[in-house]
XYZ file of N, CA and C in Angstrom:
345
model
N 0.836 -1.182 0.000
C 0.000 0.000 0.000
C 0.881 1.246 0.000
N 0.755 1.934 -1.173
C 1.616 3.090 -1.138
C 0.861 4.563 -0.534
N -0.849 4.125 -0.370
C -1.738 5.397 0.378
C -3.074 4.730 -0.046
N -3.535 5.341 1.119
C -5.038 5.493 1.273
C -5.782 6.341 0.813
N -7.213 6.585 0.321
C -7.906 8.054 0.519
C -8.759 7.718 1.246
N -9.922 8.948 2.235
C -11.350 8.569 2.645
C -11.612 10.118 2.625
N -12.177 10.176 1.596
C -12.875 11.189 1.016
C -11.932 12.567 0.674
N -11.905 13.231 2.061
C -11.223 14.428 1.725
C -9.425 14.230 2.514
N -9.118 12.714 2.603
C -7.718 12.766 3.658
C -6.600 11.465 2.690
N -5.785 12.008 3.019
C -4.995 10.651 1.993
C -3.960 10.171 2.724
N -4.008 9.436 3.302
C -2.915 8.629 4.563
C -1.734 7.986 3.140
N -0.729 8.348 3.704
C 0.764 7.315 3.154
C 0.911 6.441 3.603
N 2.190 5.524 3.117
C 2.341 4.424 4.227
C 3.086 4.727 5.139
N 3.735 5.737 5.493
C 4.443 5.622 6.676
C 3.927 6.562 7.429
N 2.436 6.694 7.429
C 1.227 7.168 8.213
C 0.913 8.103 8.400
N 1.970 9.129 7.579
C 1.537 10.600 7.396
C 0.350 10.975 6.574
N -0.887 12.017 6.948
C -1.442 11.924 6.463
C -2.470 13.821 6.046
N -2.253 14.146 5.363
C -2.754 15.559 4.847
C -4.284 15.534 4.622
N -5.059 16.311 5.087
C -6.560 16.945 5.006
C -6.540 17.773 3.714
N -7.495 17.535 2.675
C -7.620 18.984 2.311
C -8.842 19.119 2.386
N -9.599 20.433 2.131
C -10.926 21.018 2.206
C -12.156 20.618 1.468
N -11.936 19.767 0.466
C -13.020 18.966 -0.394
C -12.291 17.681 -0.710
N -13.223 16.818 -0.983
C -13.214 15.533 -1.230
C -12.009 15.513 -2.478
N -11.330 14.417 -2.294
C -10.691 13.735 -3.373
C -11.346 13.002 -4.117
N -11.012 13.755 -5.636
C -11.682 12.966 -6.525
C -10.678 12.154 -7.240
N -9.681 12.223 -7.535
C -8.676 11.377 -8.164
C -7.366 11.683 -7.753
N -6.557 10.255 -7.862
C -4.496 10.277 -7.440
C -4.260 9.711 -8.384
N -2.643 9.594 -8.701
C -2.494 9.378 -9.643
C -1.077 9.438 -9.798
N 0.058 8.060 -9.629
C 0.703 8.114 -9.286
C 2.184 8.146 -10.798
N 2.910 8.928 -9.978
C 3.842 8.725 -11.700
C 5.308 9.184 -10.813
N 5.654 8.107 -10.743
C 7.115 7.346 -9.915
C 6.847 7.551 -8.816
N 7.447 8.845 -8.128
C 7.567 9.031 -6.714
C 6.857 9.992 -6.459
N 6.021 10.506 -7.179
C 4.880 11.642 -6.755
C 3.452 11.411 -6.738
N 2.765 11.721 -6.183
C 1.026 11.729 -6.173
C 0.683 12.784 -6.526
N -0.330 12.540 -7.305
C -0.891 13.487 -8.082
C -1.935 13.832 -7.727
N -2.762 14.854 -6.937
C -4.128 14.992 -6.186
C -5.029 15.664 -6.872
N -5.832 15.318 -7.283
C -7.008 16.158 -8.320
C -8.242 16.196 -6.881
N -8.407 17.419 -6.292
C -9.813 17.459 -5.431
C -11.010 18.108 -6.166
N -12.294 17.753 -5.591
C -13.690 18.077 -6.352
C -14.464 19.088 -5.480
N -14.287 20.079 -5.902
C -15.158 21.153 -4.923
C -16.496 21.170 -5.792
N -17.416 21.806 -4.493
C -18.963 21.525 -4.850
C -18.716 22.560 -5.862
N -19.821 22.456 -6.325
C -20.179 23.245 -7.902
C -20.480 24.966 -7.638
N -20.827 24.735 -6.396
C -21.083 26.168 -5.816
C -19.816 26.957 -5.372
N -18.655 26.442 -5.558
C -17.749 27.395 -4.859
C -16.630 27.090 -6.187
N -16.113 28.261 -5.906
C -15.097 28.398 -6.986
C -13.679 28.215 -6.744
N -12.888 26.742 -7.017
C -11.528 26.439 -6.509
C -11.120 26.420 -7.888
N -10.380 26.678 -8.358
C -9.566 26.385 -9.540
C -7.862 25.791 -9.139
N -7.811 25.989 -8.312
C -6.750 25.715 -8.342
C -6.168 24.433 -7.276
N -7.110 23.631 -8.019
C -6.954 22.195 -7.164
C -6.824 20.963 -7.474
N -5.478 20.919 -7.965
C -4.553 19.910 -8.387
C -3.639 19.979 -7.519
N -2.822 18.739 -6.507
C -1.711 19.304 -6.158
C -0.530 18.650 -6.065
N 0.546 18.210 -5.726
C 1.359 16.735 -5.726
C 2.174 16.944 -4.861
N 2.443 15.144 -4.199
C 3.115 15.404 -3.179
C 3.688 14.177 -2.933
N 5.217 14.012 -2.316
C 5.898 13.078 -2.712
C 5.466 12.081 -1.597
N 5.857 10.754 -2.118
C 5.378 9.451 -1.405
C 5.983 9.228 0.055
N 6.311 10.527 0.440
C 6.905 10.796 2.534
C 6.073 11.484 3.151
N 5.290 12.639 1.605
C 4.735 13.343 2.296
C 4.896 14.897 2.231
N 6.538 14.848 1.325
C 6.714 16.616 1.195
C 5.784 17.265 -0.345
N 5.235 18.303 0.329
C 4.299 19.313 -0.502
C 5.658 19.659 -1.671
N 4.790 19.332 -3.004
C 5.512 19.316 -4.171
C 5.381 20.601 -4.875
N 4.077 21.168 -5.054
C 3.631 22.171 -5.829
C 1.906 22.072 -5.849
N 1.468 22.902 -6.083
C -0.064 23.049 -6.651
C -0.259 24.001 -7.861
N -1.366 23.558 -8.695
C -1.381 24.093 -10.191
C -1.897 25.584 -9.930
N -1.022 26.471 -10.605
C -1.348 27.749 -10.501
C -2.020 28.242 -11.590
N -2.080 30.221 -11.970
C -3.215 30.114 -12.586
C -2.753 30.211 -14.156
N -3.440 29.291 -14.726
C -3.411 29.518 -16.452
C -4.392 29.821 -17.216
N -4.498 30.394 -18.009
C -4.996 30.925 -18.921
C -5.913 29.770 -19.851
N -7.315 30.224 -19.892
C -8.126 29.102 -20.508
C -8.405 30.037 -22.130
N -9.511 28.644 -22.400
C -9.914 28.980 -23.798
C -10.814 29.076 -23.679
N -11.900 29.171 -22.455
C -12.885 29.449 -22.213
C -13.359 30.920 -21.798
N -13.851 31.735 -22.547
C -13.946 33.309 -21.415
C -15.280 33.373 -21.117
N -16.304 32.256 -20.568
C -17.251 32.504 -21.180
C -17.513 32.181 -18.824
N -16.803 32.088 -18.420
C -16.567 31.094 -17.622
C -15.179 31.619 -16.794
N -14.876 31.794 -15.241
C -14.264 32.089 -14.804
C -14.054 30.981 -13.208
N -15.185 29.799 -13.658
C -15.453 28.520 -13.056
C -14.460 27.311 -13.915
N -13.348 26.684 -13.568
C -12.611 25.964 -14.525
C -11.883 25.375 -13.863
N -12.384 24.376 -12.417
C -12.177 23.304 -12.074
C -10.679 22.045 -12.736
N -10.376 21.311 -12.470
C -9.224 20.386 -12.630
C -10.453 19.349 -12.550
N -10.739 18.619 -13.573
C -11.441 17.388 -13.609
C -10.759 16.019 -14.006
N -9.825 15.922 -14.487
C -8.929 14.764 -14.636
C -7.368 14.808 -14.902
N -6.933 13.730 -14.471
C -5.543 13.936 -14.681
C -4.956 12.293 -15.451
N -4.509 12.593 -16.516
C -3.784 11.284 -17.060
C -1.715 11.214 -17.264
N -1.666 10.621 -17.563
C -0.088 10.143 -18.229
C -0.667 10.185 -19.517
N -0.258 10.693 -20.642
C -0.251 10.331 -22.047
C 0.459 9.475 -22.676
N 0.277 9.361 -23.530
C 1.324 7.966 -24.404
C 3.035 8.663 -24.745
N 2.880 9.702 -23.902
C 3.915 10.502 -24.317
C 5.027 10.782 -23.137
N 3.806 9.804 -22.259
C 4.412 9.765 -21.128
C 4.875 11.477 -19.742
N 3.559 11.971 -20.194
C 3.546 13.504 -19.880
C 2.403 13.382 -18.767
N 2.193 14.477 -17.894
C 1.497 14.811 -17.312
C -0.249 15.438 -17.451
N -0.517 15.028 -18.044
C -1.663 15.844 -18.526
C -3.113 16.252 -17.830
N -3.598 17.469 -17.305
C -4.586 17.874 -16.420
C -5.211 19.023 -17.156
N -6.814 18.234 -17.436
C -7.899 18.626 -18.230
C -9.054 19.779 -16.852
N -9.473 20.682 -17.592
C -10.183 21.421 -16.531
C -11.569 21.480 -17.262
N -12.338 22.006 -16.571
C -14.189 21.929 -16.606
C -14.177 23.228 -18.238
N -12.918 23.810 -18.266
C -13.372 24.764 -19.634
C -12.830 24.509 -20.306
N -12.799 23.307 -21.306
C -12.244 22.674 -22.234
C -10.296 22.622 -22.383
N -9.538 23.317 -21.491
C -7.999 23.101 -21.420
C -7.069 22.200 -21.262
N -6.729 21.843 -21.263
C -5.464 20.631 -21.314
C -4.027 21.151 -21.338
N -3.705 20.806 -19.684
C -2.616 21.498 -19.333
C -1.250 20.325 -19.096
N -0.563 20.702 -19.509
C 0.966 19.690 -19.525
C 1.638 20.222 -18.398
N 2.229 19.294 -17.598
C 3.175 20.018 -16.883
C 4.008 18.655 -16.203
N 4.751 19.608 -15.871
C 6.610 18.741 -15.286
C 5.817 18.204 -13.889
N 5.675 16.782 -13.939
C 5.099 16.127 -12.505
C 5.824 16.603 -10.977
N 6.862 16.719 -11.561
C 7.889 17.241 -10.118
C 7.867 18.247 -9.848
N 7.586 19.298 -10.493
C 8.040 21.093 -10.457
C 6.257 21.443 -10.666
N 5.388 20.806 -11.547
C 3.991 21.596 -11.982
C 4.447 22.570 -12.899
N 5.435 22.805 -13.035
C 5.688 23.932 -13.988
C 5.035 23.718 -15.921
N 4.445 24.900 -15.839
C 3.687 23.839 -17.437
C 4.281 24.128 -18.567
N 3.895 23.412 -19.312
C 4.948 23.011 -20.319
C 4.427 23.175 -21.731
N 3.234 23.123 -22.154
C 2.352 23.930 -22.701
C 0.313 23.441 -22.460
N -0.208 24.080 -23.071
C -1.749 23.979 -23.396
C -2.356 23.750 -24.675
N -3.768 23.499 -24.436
C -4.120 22.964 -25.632
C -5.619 23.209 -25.597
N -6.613 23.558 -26.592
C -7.944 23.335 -26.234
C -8.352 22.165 -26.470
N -8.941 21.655 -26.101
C -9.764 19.904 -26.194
C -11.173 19.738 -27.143
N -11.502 21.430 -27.250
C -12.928 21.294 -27.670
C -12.783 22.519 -28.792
């Protein structure tokens, strides 16, 4: 067991364990980092809730703010996070974006619209 979730808490294995303020909706692991995608209610506006953090426990980074293709919309959520065949980081938000970034740093690397 490399971690747990129960809802909004994600225990490691060596029992450290971080709260955040809304439920976890997806992890997502790519070597030695976790990848935290949380789901805030629809009523409140988090954008910036992706975050990663290494498998001890040290705070890695959280996704800061980028620029969408949506202006229609200032609501633009983190709804999934994959590995591509490219072997990249990839984190899709509620306004059609697709953001790349360095798993270790978050630093992004470029964007894309999806739609």
């Amino acid at each position: 067991m490399r971690y747990t979730i129960d809802l909004n808490k994600i225990t490691l294995a060596n029992g450290y364990s971080i709260e955040f303020n809304y439920k976890i909706k997806k992890t997502l692991t790519v070597h030695d980092v976790v990848i935290i995608v949380i789901d805030p209610p629809y009523d409140v506006i988090y954008n910036y809730n992706v975050f990663a953090i290494s498998l001890t426990g040290d705070f890695l980074w959280r996704i800061g703010e980028i620029g969408s293709y949506c202006w229609e919309s200032d609501h633009c959520p983190y709804v999934e996070a994959i590995v591509n065949e490219n072997h990249e980081l990839v984190l899709f938000n509620w306004c059609d974006t697709a953001v790349i970034v360095n798993y270790q740093t978050g630093q992004v690397i470029r964007t894309y619209q999806t739609k």
